[in-house]
PDB file of C-alpha atoms in Angstrom:
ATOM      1  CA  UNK O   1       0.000   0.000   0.000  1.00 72.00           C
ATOM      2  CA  UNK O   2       2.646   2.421   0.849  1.00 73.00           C
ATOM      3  CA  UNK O   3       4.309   1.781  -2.325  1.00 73.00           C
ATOM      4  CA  UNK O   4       0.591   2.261  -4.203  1.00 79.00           C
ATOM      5  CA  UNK O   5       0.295   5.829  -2.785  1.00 84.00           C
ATOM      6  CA  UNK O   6       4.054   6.714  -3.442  1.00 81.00           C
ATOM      7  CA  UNK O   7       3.995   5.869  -7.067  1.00 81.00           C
ATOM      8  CA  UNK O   8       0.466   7.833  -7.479  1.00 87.00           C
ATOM      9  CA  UNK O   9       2.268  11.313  -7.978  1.00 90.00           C
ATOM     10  CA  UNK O  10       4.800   9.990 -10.813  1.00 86.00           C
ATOM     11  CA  UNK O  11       1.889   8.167 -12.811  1.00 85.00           C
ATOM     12  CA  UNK O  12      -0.692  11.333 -12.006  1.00 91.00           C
ATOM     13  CA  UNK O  13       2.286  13.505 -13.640  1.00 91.00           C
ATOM     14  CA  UNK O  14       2.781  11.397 -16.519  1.00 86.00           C
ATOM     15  CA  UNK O  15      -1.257  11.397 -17.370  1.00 88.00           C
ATOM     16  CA  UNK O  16      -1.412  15.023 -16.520  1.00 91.00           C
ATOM     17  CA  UNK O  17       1.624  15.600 -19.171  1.00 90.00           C
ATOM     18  CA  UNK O  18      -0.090  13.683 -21.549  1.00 86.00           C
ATOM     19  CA  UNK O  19      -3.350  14.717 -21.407  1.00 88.00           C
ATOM     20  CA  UNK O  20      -2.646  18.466 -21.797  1.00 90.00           C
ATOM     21  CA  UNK O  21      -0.083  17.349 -24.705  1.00 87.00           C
ATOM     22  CA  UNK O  22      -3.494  15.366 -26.785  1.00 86.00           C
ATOM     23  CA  UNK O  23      -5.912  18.534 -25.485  1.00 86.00           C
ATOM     24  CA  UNK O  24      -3.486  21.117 -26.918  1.00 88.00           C
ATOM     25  CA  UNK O  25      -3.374  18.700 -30.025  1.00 87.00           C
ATOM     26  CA  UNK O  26      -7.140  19.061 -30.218  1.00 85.00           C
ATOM     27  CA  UNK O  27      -7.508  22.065 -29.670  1.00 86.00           C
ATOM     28  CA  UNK O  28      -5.217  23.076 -31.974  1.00 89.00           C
ATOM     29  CA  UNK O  29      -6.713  20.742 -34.776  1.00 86.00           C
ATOM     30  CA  UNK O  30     -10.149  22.316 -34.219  1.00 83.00           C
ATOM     31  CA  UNK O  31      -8.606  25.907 -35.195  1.00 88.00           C
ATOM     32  CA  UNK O  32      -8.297  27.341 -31.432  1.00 85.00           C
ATOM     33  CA  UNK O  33      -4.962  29.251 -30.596  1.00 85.00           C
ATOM     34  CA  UNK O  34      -6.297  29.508 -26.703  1.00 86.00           C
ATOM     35  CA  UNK O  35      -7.070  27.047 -23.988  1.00 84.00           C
ATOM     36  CA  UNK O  36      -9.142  28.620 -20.984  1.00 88.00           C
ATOM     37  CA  UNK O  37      -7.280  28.375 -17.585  1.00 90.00           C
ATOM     38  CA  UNK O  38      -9.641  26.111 -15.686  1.00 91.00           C
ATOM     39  CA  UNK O  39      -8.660  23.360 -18.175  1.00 89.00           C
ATOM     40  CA  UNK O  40      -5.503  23.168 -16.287  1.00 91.00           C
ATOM     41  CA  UNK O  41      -6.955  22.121 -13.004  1.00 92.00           C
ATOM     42  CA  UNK O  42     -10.047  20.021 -14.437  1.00 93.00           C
ATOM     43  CA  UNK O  43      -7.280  17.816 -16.726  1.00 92.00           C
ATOM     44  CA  UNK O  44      -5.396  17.729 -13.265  1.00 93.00           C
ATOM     45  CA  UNK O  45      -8.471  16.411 -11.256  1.00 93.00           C
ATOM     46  CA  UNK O  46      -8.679  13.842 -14.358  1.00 92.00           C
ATOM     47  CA  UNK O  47      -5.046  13.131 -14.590  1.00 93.00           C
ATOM     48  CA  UNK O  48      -5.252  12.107 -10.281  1.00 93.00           C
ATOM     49  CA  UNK O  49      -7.760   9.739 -11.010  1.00 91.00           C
ATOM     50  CA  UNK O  50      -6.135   8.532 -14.059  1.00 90.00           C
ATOM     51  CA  UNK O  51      -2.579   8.352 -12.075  1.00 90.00           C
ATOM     52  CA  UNK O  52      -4.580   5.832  -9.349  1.00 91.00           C
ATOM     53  CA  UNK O  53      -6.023   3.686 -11.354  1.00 90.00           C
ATOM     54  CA  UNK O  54      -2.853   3.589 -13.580  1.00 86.00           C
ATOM     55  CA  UNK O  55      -0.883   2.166 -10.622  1.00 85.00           C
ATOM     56  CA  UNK O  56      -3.822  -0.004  -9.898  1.00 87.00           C
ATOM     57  CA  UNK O  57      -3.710  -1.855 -13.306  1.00 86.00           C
ATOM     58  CA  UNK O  58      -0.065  -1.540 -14.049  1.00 81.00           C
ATOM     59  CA  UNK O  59       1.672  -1.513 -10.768  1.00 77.00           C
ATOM     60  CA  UNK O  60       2.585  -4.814  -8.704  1.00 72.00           C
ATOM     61  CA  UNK O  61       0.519  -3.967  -5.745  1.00 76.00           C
ATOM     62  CA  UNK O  62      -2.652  -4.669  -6.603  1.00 79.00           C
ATOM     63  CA  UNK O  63      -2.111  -7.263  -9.546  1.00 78.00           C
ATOM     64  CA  UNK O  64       0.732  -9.484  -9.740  1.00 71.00           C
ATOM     65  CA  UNK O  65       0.460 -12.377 -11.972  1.00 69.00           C
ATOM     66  CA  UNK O  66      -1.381 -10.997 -14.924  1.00 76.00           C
ATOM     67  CA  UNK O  67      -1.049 -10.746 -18.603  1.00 77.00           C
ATOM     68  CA  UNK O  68      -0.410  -6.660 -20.038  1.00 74.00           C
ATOM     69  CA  UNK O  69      -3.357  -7.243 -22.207  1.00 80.00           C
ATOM     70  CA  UNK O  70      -5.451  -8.076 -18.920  1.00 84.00           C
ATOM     71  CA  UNK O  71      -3.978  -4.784 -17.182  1.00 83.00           C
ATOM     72  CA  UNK O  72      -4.549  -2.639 -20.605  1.00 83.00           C
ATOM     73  CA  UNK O  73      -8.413  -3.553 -20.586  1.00 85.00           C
ATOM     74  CA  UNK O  74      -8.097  -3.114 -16.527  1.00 89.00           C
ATOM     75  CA  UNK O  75      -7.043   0.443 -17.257  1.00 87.00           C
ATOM     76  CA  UNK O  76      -8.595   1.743 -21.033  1.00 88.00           C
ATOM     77  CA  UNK O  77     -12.204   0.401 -20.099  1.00 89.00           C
ATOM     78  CA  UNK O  78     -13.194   2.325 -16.890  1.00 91.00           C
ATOM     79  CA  UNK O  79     -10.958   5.745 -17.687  1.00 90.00           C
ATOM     80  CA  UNK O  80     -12.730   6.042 -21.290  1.00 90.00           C
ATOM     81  CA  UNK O  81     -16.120   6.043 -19.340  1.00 91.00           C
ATOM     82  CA  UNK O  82     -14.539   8.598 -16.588  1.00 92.00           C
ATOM     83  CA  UNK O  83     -13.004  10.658 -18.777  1.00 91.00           C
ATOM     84  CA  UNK O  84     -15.876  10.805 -20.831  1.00 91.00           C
ATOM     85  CA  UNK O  85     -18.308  11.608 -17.813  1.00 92.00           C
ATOM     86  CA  UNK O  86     -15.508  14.093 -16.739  1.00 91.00           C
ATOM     87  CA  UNK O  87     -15.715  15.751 -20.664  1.00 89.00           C
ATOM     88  CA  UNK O  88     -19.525  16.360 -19.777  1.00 91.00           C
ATOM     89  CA  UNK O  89     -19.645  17.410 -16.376  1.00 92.00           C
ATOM     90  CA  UNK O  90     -17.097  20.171 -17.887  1.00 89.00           C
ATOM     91  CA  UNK O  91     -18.556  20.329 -20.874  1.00 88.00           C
ATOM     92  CA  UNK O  92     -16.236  19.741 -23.096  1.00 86.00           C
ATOM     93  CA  UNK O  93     -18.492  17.514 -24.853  1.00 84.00           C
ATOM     94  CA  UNK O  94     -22.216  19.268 -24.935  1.00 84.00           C
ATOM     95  CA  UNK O  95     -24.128  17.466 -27.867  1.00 84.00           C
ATOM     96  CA  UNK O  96     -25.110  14.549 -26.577  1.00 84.00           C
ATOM     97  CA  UNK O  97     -27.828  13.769 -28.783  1.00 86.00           C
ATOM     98  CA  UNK O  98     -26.002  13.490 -31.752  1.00 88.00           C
ATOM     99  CA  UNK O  99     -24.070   9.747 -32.775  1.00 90.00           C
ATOM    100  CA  UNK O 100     -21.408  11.616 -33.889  1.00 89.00           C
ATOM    101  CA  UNK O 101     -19.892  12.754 -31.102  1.00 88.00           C
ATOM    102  CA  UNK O 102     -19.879   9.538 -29.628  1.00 90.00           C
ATOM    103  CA  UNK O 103     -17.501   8.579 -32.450  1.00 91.00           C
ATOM    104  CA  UNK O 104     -15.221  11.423 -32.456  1.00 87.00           C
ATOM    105  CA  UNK O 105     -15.032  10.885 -29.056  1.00 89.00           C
ATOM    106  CA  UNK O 106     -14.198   7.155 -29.330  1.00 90.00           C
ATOM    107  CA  UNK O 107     -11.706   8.362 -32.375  1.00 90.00           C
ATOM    108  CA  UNK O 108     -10.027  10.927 -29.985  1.00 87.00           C
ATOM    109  CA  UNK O 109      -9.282   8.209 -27.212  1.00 87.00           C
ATOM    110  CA  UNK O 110      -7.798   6.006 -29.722  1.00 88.00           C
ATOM    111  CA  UNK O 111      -5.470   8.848 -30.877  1.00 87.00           C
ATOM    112  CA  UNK O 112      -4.648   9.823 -27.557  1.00 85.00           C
ATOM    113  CA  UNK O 113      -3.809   6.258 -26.859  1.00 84.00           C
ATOM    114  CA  UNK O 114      -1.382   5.984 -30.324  1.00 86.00           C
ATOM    115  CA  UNK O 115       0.233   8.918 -28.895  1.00 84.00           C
ATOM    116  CA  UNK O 116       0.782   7.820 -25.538  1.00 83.00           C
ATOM    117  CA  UNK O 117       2.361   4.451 -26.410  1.00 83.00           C
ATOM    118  CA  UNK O 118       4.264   6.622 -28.948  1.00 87.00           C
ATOM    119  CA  UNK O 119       5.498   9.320 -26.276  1.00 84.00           C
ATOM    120  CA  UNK O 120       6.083   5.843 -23.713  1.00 83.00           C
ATOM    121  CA  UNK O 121       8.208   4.229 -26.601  1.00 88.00           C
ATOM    122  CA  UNK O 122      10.435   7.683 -26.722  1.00 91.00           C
ATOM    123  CA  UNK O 123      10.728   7.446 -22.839  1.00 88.00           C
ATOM    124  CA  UNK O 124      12.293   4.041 -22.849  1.00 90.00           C
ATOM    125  CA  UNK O 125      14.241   4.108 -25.613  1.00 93.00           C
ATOM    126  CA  UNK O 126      15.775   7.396 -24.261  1.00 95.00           C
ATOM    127  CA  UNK O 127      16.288   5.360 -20.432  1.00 93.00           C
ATOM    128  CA  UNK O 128      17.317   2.689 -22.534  1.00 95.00           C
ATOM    129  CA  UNK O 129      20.561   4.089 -23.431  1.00 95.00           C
ATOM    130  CA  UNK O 130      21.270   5.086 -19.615  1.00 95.00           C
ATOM    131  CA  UNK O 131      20.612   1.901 -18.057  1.00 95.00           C
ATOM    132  CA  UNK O 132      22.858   0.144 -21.264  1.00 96.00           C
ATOM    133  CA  UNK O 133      25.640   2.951 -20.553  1.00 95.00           C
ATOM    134  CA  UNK O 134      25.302   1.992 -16.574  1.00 93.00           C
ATOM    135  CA  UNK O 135      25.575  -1.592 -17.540  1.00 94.00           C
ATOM    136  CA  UNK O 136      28.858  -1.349 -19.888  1.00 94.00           C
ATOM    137  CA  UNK O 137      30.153   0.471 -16.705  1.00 91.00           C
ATOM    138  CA  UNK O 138      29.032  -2.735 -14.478  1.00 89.00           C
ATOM    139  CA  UNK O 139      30.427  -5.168 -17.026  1.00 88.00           C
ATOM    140  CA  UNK O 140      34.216  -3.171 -17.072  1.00 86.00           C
ATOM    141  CA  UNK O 141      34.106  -3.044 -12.980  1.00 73.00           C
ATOM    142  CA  UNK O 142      33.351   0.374 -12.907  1.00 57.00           C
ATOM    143  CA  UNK O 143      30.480   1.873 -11.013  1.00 50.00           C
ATOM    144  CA  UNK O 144      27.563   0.196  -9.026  1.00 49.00           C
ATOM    145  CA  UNK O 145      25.800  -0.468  -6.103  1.00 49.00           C
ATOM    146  CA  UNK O 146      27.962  -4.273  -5.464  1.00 47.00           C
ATOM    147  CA  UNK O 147      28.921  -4.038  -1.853  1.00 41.00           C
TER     148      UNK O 147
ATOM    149  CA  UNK P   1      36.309  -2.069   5.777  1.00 79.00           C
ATOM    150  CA  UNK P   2      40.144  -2.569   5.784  1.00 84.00           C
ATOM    151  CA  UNK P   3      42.220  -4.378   3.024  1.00 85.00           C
ATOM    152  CA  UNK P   4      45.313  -5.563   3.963  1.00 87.00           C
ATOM    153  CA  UNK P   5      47.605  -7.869   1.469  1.00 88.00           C
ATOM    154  CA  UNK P   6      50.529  -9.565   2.677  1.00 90.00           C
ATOM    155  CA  UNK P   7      52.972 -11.004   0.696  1.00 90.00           C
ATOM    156  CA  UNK P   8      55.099 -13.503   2.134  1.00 90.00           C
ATOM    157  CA  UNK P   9      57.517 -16.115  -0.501  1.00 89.00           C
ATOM    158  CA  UNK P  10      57.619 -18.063   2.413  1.00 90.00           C
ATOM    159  CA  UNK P  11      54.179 -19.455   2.818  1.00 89.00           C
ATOM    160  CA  UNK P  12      53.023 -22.857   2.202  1.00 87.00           C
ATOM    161  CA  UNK P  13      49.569 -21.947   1.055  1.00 87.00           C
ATOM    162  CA  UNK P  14      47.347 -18.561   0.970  1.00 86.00           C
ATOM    163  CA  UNK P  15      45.817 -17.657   4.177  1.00 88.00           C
ATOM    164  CA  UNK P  16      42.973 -15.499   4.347  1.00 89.00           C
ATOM    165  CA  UNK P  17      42.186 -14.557   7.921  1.00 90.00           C
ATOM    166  CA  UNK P  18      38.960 -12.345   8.301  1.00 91.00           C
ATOM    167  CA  UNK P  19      38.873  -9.845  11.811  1.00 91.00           C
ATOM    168  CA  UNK P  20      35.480  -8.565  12.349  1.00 90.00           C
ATOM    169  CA  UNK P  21      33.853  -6.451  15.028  1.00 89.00           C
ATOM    170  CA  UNK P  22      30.419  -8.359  14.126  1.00 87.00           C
ATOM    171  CA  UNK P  23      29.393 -11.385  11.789  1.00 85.00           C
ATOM    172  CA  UNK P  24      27.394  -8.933   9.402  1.00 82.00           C
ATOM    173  CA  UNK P  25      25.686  -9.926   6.423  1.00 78.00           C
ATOM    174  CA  UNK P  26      28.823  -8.126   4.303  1.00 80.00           C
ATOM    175  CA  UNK P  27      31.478 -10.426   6.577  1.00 86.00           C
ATOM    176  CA  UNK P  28      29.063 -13.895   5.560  1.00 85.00           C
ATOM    177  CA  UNK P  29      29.528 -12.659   2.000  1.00 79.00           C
ATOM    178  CA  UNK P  30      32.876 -12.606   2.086  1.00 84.00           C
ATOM    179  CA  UNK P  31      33.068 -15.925   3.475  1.00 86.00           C
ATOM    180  CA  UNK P  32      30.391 -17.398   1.299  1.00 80.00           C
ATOM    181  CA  UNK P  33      32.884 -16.099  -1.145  1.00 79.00           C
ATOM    182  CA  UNK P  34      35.717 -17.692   0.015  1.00 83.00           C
ATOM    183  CA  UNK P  35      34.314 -20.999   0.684  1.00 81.00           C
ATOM    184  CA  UNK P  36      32.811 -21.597  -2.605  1.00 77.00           C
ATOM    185  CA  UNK P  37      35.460 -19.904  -4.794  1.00 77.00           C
ATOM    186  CA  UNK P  38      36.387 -23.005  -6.114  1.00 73.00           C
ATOM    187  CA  UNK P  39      32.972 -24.325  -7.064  1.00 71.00           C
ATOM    188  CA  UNK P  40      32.194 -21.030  -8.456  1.00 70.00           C
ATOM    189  CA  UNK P  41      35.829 -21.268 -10.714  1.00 69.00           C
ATOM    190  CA  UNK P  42      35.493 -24.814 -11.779  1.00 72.00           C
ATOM    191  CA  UNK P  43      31.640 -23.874 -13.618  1.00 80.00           C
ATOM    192  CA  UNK P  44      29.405 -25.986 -14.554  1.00 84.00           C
ATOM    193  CA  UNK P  45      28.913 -29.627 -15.395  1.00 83.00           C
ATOM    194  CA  UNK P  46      26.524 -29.944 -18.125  1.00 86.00           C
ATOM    195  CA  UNK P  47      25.063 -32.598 -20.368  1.00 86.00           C
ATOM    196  CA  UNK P  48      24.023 -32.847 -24.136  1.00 86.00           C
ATOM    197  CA  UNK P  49      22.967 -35.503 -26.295  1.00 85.00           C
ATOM    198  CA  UNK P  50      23.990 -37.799 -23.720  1.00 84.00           C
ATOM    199  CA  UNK P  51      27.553 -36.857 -23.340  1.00 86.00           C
ATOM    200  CA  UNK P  52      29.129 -34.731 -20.173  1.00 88.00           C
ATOM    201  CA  UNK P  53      31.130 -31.319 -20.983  1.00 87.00           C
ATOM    202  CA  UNK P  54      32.407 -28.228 -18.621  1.00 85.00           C
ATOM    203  CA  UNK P  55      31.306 -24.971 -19.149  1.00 88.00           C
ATOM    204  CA  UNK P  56      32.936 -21.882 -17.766  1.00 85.00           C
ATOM    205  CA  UNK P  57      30.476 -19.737 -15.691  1.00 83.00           C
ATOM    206  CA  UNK P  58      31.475 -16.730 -18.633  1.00 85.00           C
ATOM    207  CA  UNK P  59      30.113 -18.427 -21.443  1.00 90.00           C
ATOM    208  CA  UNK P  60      26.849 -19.172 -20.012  1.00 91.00           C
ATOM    209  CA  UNK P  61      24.435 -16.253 -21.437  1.00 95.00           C
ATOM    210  CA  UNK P  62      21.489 -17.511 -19.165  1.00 95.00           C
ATOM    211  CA  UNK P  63      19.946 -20.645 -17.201  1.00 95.00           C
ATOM    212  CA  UNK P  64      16.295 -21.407 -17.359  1.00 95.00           C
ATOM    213  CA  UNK P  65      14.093 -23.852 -15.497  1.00 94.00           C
ATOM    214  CA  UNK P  66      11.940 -25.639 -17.089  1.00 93.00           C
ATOM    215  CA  UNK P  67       9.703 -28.410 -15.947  1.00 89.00           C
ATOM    216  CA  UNK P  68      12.192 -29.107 -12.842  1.00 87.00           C
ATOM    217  CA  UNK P  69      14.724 -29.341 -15.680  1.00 92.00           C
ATOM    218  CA  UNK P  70      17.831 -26.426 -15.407  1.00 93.00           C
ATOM    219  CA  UNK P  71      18.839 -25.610 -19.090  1.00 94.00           C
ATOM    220  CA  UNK P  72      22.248 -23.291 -19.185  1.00 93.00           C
ATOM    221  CA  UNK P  73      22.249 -21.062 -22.695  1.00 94.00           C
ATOM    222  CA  UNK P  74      25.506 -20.477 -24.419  1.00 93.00           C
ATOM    223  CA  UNK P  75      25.799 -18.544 -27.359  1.00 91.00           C
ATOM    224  CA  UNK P  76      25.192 -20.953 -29.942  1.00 88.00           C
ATOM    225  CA  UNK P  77      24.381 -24.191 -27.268  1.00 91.00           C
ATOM    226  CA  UNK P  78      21.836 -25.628 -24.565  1.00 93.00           C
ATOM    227  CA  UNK P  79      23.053 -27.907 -21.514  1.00 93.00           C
ATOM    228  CA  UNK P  80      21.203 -29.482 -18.839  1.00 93.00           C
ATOM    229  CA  UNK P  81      22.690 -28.488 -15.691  1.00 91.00           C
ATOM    230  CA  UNK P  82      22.713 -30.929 -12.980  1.00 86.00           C
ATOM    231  CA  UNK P  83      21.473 -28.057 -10.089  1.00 86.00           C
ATOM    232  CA  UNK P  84      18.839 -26.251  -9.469  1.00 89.00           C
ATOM    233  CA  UNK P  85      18.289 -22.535 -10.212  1.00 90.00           C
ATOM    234  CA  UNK P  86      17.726 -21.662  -6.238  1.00 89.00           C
ATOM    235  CA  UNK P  87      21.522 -23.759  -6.096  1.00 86.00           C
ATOM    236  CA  UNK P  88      22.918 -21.788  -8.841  1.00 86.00           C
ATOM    237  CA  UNK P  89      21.368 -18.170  -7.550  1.00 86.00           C
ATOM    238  CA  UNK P  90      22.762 -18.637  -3.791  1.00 80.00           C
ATOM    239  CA  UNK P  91      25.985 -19.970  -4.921  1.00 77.00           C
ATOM    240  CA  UNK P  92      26.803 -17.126  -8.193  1.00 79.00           C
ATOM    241  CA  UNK P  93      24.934 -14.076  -7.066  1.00 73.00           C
ATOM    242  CA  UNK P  94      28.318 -12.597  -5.972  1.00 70.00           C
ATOM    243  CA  UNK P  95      29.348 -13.131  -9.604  1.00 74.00           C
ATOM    244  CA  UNK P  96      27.189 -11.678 -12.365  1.00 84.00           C
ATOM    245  CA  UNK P  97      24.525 -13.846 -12.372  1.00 88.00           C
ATOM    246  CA  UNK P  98      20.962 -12.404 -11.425  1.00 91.00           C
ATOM    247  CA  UNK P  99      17.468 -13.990 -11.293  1.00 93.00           C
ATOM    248  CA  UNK P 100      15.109 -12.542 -13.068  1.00 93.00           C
ATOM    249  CA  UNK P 101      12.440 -14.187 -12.979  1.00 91.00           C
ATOM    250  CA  UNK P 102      11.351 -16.893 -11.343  1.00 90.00           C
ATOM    251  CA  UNK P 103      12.286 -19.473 -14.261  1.00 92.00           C
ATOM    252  CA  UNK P 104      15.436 -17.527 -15.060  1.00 94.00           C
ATOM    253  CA  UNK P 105      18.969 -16.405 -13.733  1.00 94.00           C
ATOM    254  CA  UNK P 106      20.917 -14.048 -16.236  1.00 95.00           C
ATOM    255  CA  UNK P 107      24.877 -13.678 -16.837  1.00 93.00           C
ATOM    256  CA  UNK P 108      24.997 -10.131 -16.501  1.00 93.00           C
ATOM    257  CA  UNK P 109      28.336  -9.646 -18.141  1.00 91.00           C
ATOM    258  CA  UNK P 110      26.760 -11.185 -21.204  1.00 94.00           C
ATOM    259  CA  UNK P 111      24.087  -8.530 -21.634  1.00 96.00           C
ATOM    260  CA  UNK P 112      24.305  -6.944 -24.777  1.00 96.00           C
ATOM    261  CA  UNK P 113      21.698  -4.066 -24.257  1.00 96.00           C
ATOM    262  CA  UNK P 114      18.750  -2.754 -21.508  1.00 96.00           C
ATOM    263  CA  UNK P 115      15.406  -1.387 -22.125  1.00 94.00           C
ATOM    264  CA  UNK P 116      12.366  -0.520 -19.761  1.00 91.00           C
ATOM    265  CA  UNK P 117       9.002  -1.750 -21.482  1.00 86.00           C
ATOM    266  CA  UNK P 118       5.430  -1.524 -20.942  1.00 76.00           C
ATOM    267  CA  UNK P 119       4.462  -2.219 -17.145  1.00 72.00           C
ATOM    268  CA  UNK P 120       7.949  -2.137 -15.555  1.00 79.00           C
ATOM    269  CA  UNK P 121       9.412  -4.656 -17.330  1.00 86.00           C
ATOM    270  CA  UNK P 122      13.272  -4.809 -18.584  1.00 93.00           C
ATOM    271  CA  UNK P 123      14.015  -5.770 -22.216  1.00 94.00           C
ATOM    272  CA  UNK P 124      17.107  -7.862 -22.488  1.00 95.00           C
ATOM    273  CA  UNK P 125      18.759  -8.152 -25.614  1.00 95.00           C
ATOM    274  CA  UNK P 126      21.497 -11.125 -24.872  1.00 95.00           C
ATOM    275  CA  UNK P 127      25.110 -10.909 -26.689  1.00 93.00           C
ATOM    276  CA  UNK P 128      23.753 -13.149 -29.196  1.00 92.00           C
ATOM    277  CA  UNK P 129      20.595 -11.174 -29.799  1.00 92.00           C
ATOM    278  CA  UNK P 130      18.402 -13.443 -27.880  1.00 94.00           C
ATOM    279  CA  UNK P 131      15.889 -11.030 -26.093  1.00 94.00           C
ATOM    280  CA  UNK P 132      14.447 -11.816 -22.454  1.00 94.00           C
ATOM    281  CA  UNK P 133      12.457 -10.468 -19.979  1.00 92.00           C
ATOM    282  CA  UNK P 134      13.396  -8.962 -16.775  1.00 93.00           C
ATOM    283  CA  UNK P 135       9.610  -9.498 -14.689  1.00 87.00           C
ATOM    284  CA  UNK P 136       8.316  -6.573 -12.830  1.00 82.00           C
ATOM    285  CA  UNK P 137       9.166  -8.128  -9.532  1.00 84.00           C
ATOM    286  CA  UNK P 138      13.024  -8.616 -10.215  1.00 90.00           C
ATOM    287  CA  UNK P 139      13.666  -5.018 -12.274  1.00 91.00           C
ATOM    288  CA  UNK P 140      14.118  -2.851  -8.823  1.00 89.00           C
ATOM    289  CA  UNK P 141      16.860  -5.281  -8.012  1.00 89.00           C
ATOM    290  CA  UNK P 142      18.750  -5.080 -11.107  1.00 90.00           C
ATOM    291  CA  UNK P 143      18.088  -0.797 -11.005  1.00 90.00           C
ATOM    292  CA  UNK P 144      20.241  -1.360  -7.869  1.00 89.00           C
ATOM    293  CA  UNK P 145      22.707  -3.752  -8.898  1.00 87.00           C
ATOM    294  CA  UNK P 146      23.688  -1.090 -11.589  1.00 89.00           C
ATOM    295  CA  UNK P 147      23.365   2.269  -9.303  1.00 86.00           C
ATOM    296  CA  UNK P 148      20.126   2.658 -11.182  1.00 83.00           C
ATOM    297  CA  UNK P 149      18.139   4.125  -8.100  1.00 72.00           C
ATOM    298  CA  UNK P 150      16.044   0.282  -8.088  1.00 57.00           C
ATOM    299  CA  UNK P 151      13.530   0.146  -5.301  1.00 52.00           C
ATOM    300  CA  UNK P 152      10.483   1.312  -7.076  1.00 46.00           C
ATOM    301  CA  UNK P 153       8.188  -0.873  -8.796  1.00 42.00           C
TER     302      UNK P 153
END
């Protein structure tokens, strides 16, 4: 548990950075130069929730012995339908009689997703090359934690 | 801790003698070491095809477990070890060898390249481009082993 609610800040950053990243994407696709402040801290109450339940379905705390496929559904399934409750209760999303937005907003999720595995594939390629330098230093008896 | 290295033409054999304030887990390590250096030098007896051959502890790339079986990988070779992988993690994990799962103990120096992947795993790619896995469970230890920051998971 203690390690749960310790790795909630990193993974609530991470969503938070990404988020505002696909918004601003969004926004910028539908022809608007300006955000409005208060999308700052509504993406953040989203991104806290997100961070949570991202530990919960990717962590080890809570599941240990299941497949990534398992903790992708675990995670996608229930933050599409918060996220999308969160898009109307700040209206971000207002016509909700018309099939259409449904799709977009089913289209926009997917997107976000690409992105996100995109951005995550950058991450560890980049930490990649740190823990393979910290390694060669290992393997020629140079730095490391060996006591 | 204190080194000191005598060396004396006269001696019959190399002495180690060990002075400690308290039997620590550092001062059992040592003496693990010590006791098993031999073992750990001669590496491993290992079958194929019916026929017994030694391997050297550097050209294993990575032992796996499977079906109470222990399989040691070289780079072009597998051998059926005649130990298990709990045997072979107590008596090498002063040497380069690291579990990493629970089916499978790693020759670090024989680690090509490192990568982090989806859900805290560790991609392996092995000298001979044989890729692994480094489970969610055993990557903290391994961030550690290599001054990495490790315990987070």
């Amino acid at each position: 548990m203690k390690i749960f609610i310790k790795n909630i800040p990193g993974q609530s950053a991470v969503t938070f950075a990404i988020m505002t990243m696909c918004y601003t994407i969004i926004t910028l696709a539908k022809g608007d130069t300006q955000m409005p402040v208060i999308r700052l801290p509504e993406l953040f109450l989203l991104s806290v929730f997100g961070g949570i339940w991202m530990e919960f379905a990717f962590g080890t705390c809570v599941f240990k012995q299941i497949t990534d496929v398992k903790r992708v559904f675990i995670f996608i399934i229930p933050f599409s339908v918060i996220t999308f409750i969160c898009a109307v209760i700040f209206r971000w999303i207002t016509e909700l009689k018309v099939i259409s937005t449904y799709i977009r907003f089913v289209g926009i999720f997917i997107g976000c997703g690409i992105l996100s595995i995109i951005l995550f594939e950058i991450e560890h390629r980049i930490r990649g090359r740190e823990y393979t330098k910290k390694l060669r230093e290992y393997q020629n008896g140079g730095n490391s934690n060996e006591q | 801790m204190l080194l000191k290295l005598i060396e004396n033409r006269d001696a019959e054999d190399t002495k180690i003698t060990i002075e400690y304030r308290k039997k620590e887990e550092q001062v059992n390590k040592i003496i693990h070491f010590i006791e098993h250096l031999s073992e750990i030098e001669s590496g491993f007896t290992a079958k194929s095809e019916g026929n017994l051959f030694h391997i050297n502890s550097n050209e294993i790339l990575y032992i796996e477990s499977v079906e109470r079986k222990t399989f040691g990988y070289t780079a072009d070779h597998v051998y059926e070890l005649d130990c298990k992988l709990y045997e072979i993690e107590e008596k090498y994990r002063l040497l380069d060898y690291m579990r990493i799962s629970k089916s499978c103990i790693v020759n670090l120096k024989r680690i090509y390249s490192l990568k982090p992947d989806f859900g805290g795993k560790i991609l392996v790619t092995m000298d001979n481009n044989e890729k692994l896995y480094i489970s969610r469970q055993y990557a903290p230890a391994l961030k550690e082993k290599l001054g990495l920051g490790g315990r987070r998971s």
